[in-house]
Coordinates of N, CA and C in Angstrom, one line a residue:
M1065 N 8.7 7.0 46.2 CA 9.1 7.3 44.6 C 7.3 7.3 44.1
F1066 N 7.8 7.9 42.8 CA 6.4 7.1 41.7 C 6.8 6.5 40.9
R1067 N 5.7 6.4 40.4 CA 6.1 4.8 39.0 C 5.7 6.0 37.8
R1068 N 6.6 5.9 36.7 CA 6.0 6.4 35.2 C 5.2 5.7 34.5
D1069 N 4.8 6.4 33.8 CA 3.5 5.0 32.9 C 4.6 5.6 31.2
V1070 N 5.4 4.8 31.1 CA 6.4 4.9 30.4 C 5.6 3.9 29.2
K1071 N 5.9 4.5 28.0 CA 5.5 3.8 26.7 C 6.5 4.2 25.9
P1072 N 6.5 3.2 24.7 CA 7.4 3.1 23.4 C 6.6 4.9 22.6
I1073 N 7.8 5.0 21.7 CA 7.2 6.1 20.9 C 6.3 5.9 20.3
D1074 N 6.4 4.5 19.5 CA 5.9 4.0 18.1 C 4.9 4.0 18.3
S1075 N 4.0 3.5 19.7 CA 3.0 2.6 20.0 C 2.2 4.2 20.3
L1076 N 3.7 5.7 20.9 CA 2.4 6.9 21.2 C 2.4 7.1 19.8
M1077 N 3.1 6.7 18.6 CA 2.7 7.2 17.0 C 1.8 7.4 16.9
A1078 N 1.5 5.7 16.4 CA 0.2 5.4 16.7 C -1.5 5.7 16.4
Q1079 N -1.2 5.6 18.3 CA -1.5 6.4 19.1 C -2.4 8.3 18.6
F1080 N -1.5 8.7 18.5 CA -1.8 9.7 18.1 C -2.6 9.8 16.6
L1081 N -1.8 9.4 15.6 CA -2.3 8.9 14.1 C -4.0 8.7 14.0
R1082 N -3.8 7.9 14.8 CA -5.0 7.0 15.0 C -6.4 8.0 15.6
A1083 N -5.8 9.1 16.4 CA -6.5 10.0 17.0 C -6.9 11.2 16.0
S1084 N -6.1 11.3 15.4 CA -6.1 12.8 14.6 C -6.4 12.0 13.4
G1085 N -6.9 11.3 12.8 CA -7.5 10.3 11.8 C -6.4 10.8 10.6
L1086 N -4.5 10.9 11.1 CA -4.5 10.6 9.9 C -3.5 9.4 9.8
E1087 N -4.0 8.4 10.3 CA -3.4 6.7 9.7 C -4.2 6.4 8.5
T1088 N -5.0 6.3 8.2 CA -5.4 5.9 7.0 C -4.3 6.3 5.9
P1089 N -4.7 7.8 5.8 CA -4.0 8.4 4.6 C -2.6 7.8 4.8
L1090 N -1.7 8.1 5.5 CA -0.7 7.3 5.6 C -0.8 6.3 4.9
L1091 N -1.3 5.0 5.8 CA -1.0 4.1 4.9 C -1.2 3.4 3.5
Q1092 N -2.2 4.6 3.6 CA -2.6 4.4 1.6 C -0.9 5.1 1.0
R1093 N -0.5 6.0 1.7 CA 0.6 6.4 0.9 C 1.3 5.6 0.7
R1094 N 1.9 4.5 1.6 CA 2.7 3.7 1.6 C 2.4 2.7 0.9
L1095 N 1.4 2.5 0.5 CA 0.6 1.5 0.1 C 1.2 1.6 -1.5
V1096 N 1.0 2.9 -2.0 CA 1.2 3.4 -3.1 C 2.6 3.6 -3.6
N1097 N 3.2 4.0 -2.3 CA 4.9 4.5 -3.0 C 5.3 2.4 -2.9
A1098 N 5.1 1.9 -2.6 CA 5.1 0.1 -2.1 C 5.1 -0.2 -3.6
W1099 N 4.4 -0.2 -4.2 CA 4.5 -0.5 -5.9 C 5.2 -1.3 -6.6
P1100 N 6.6 0.0 -6.7 CA 7.7 -0.3 -7.4 C 8.3 -1.6 -7.0
E1101 N 8.4 -1.4 -5.6 CA 9.5 -2.5 -4.3 C 8.2 -3.7 -4.8
V1102 N 7.1 -3.9 -4.6 CA 6.4 -5.1 -4.6 C 6.3 -5.6 -6.0
A1103 N 6.1 -5.0 -7.3 CA 6.0 -5.3 -8.4 C 7.6 -5.5 -8.4
G1104 N 8.1 -4.9 -8.7 CA 10.0 -5.3 -9.4 C 9.9 -4.5 -10.3
E1105 N 11.4 -3.7 -10.4 CA 12.5 -3.6 -11.4 C 11.6 -2.9 -12.4
V1106 N 11.5 -4.1 -13.2 CA 10.9 -4.5 -14.4 C 9.7 -4.1 -14.9
I1107 N 8.6 -4.4 -13.6 CA 7.9 -3.6 -14.3 C 7.1 -2.5 -13.7
A1108 N 7.9 -1.6 -12.5 CA 7.8 -0.2 -12.2 C 8.5 0.3 -13.4
R1109 N 9.3 -0.2 -14.7 CA 10.1 0.9 -15.8 C 8.7 0.8 -16.7
Y1110 N 7.1 0.4 -16.8 CA 6.7 0.1 -17.4 C 5.2 1.1 -16.8
T1111 N 5.4 1.2 -15.9 CA 4.3 1.8 -14.9 C 4.3 2.9 -14.7
G1112 N 2.7 4.2 -14.9 CA 2.5 5.2 -15.3 C 2.3 6.1 -13.7
S1113 N 0.7 5.9 -14.0 CA 0.5 6.4 -12.4 C -0.1 5.9 -11.7
V1114 N -0.3 5.6 -10.3 CA -0.3 5.1 -9.1 C -1.2 5.7 -8.3
F1115 N -2.7 5.4 -8.3 CA -3.2 5.8 -7.5 C -4.5 4.9 -7.0
L1116 N -5.3 5.3 -5.8 CA -6.6 4.5 -4.9 C -7.9 5.7 -5.0
D1117 N -8.3 4.3 -5.3 CA -9.4 4.8 -5.6 C -10.9 3.8 -5.0
N1118 N -11.5 4.2 -4.1 CA -12.3 3.0 -3.6 C -11.9 1.6 -2.9
Q1119 N -11.2 1.7 -2.3 CA -10.4 0.3 -2.1 C -9.4 -0.5 -3.2
T1120 N -9.7 0.5 -4.5 CA -9.0 -0.5 -5.5 C -7.9 0.8 -6.6
L1121 N -6.7 0.2 -6.0 CA -5.9 0.1 -6.7 C -4.8 0.7 -7.9
N1122 N -5.4 1.7 -8.8 CA -5.6 2.3 -9.8 C -3.7 1.8 -10.9
V1123 N -3.5 1.4 -11.4 CA -2.1 1.2 -12.1 C -2.0 1.4 -13.1
K1124 N -1.3 2.6 -13.9 CA -1.3 2.4 -15.8 C 0.0 1.9 -15.4
I1125 N -0.4 0.9 -16.6 CA 0.7 0.3 -17.6 C 1.1 0.6 -19.0
N1126 N 1.9 1.0 -19.3 CA 2.0 1.6 -20.8 C 2.4 0.2 -22.2
N1127 N 2.7 -1.3 -21.3 CA 2.7 -2.1 -22.6 C 1.4 -2.9 -22.1
A1128 N 1.1 -3.5 -23.2 CA -0.7 -4.0 -23.8 C -0.3 -5.2 -23.0
A1129 N 1.0 -6.8 -23.3 CA 0.9 -8.0 -22.8 C 1.2 -7.8 -21.5
L1130 N 2.1 -7.1 -21.0 CA 2.6 -6.9 -19.8 C 1.0 -6.4 -18.8
R1131 N 0.3 -5.7 -19.3 CA -1.4 -5.5 -18.3 C -1.8 -7.1 -18.7
A1132 N -2.0 -7.6 -19.6 CA -2.9 -8.5 -19.6 C -2.4 -9.5 -18.7
E1133 N -1.0 -10.0 -18.5 CA -0.7 -10.5 -17.7 C -0.6 -10.4 -16.3
L1134 N -0.5 -9.0 -16.1 CA -0.1 -8.5 -14.8 C -2.1 -8.4 -14.3
S1135 N -3.1 -8.8 -14.9 CA -4.2 -8.7 -14.7 C -5.1 -10.2 -14.3
M1136 N -4.4 -10.8 -14.8 CA -4.3 -12.7 -14.2 C -3.5 -12.8 -13.0
M1137 N -2.7 -11.8 -12.6 CA -1.7 -11.8 -10.8 C -2.3 -10.9 -10.0
R1138 N -4.1 -10.4 -10.4 CA -4.1 -9.3 -9.4 C -4.2 -9.6 -7.7
S1139 N -5.1 -11.1 -8.0 CA -4.8 -11.2 -6.7 C -3.6 -11.1 -5.4
E1140 N -2.4 -12.1 -6.3 CA -1.4 -12.0 -6.2 C -0.6 -10.3 -5.1
Y1141 N -0.8 -9.4 -6.4 CA -0.2 -7.9 -5.8 C -1.5 -7.9 -4.7
V1142 N -3.1 -7.8 -4.8 CA -3.2 -7.6 -3.9 C -3.2 -8.2 -2.6
R1143 N -2.3 -9.0 -2.3 CA -2.8 -9.9 -0.7 C -0.5 -9.2 -1.0
R1144 N 0.3 -9.2 -1.6 CA 1.3 -8.6 -1.8 C 1.8 -7.1 -1.0
L1145 N 0.8 -6.6 -1.8 CA 0.6 -4.7 -1.2 C 0.3 -4.8 0.3
N1146 N -0.8 -5.9 0.4 CA -1.2 -5.6 2.0 C -0.5 -5.9 3.2
D1147 N 0.2 -7.3 2.7 CA 0.9 -7.2 3.7 C 2.3 -7.0 3.6
H1148 N 3.1 -6.0 2.7 CA 3.9 -5.0 2.7 C 3.3 -4.4 3.8
V1149 N 1.9 -3.5 3.5 CA 2.1 -2.2 4.7 C 1.6 -3.0 5.6
G1150 N 0.9 -4.1 6.2 CA 0.2 -4.8 7.2 C -1.0 -5.0 7.6
V1151 N -1.7 -3.9 7.0 CA -3.3 -4.2 7.2 C -4.2 -4.0 5.7
W1152 N -4.9 -4.6 5.4 CA -5.9 -5.1 5.3 C -6.6 -3.5 3.8
L1153 N -5.6 -3.0 3.0 CA -6.2 -1.5 2.4 C -6.6 -1.7 1.4
I1154 N -6.5 -2.1 0.2 CA -7.1 -2.9 -0.8 C -7.5 -4.0 -1.6
S1155 N -8.4 -4.4 -1.8 CA -9.9 -5.5 -2.5 C -9.9 -5.5 -4.0
D1156 N -8.9 -4.5 -4.3 CA -8.8 -5.1 -6.2 C -7.7 -4.3 -6.8
I1157 N -7.2 -4.4 -7.9 CA -5.9 -3.7 -8.5 C -6.5 -3.1 -9.8
R1158 N -6.7 -2.4 -10.6 CA -7.1 -2.1 -11.9 C -5.8 -1.1 -12.4
F1159 N -5.5 -2.9 -13.6 CA -4.5 -2.4 -14.4 C -5.3 -1.9 -16.1
R1160 N -4.7 -0.2 -16.1 CA -4.8 0.5 -17.2 C -3.8 0.7 -18.6

């Protein structure tokens, strides 16, 4: 009888994504898509575009008072978003 090297599909997928260079773009997309969930429903209503640029998440906020308040909580949102994805992807958030 022979022994098979059985691995779970999630570890095989992670290995494939890492080898093909698709892991980081996939994680970045997950982080951008997680903004409404992490920020909350009320803040998401005032959010315009969200995109990544050199480890900085750029978020367009349509309300100046909310933008100023969120700027004071930048480090908290950086931590929450990185925790949500499970990897340290961003180091700063810029509210515009």
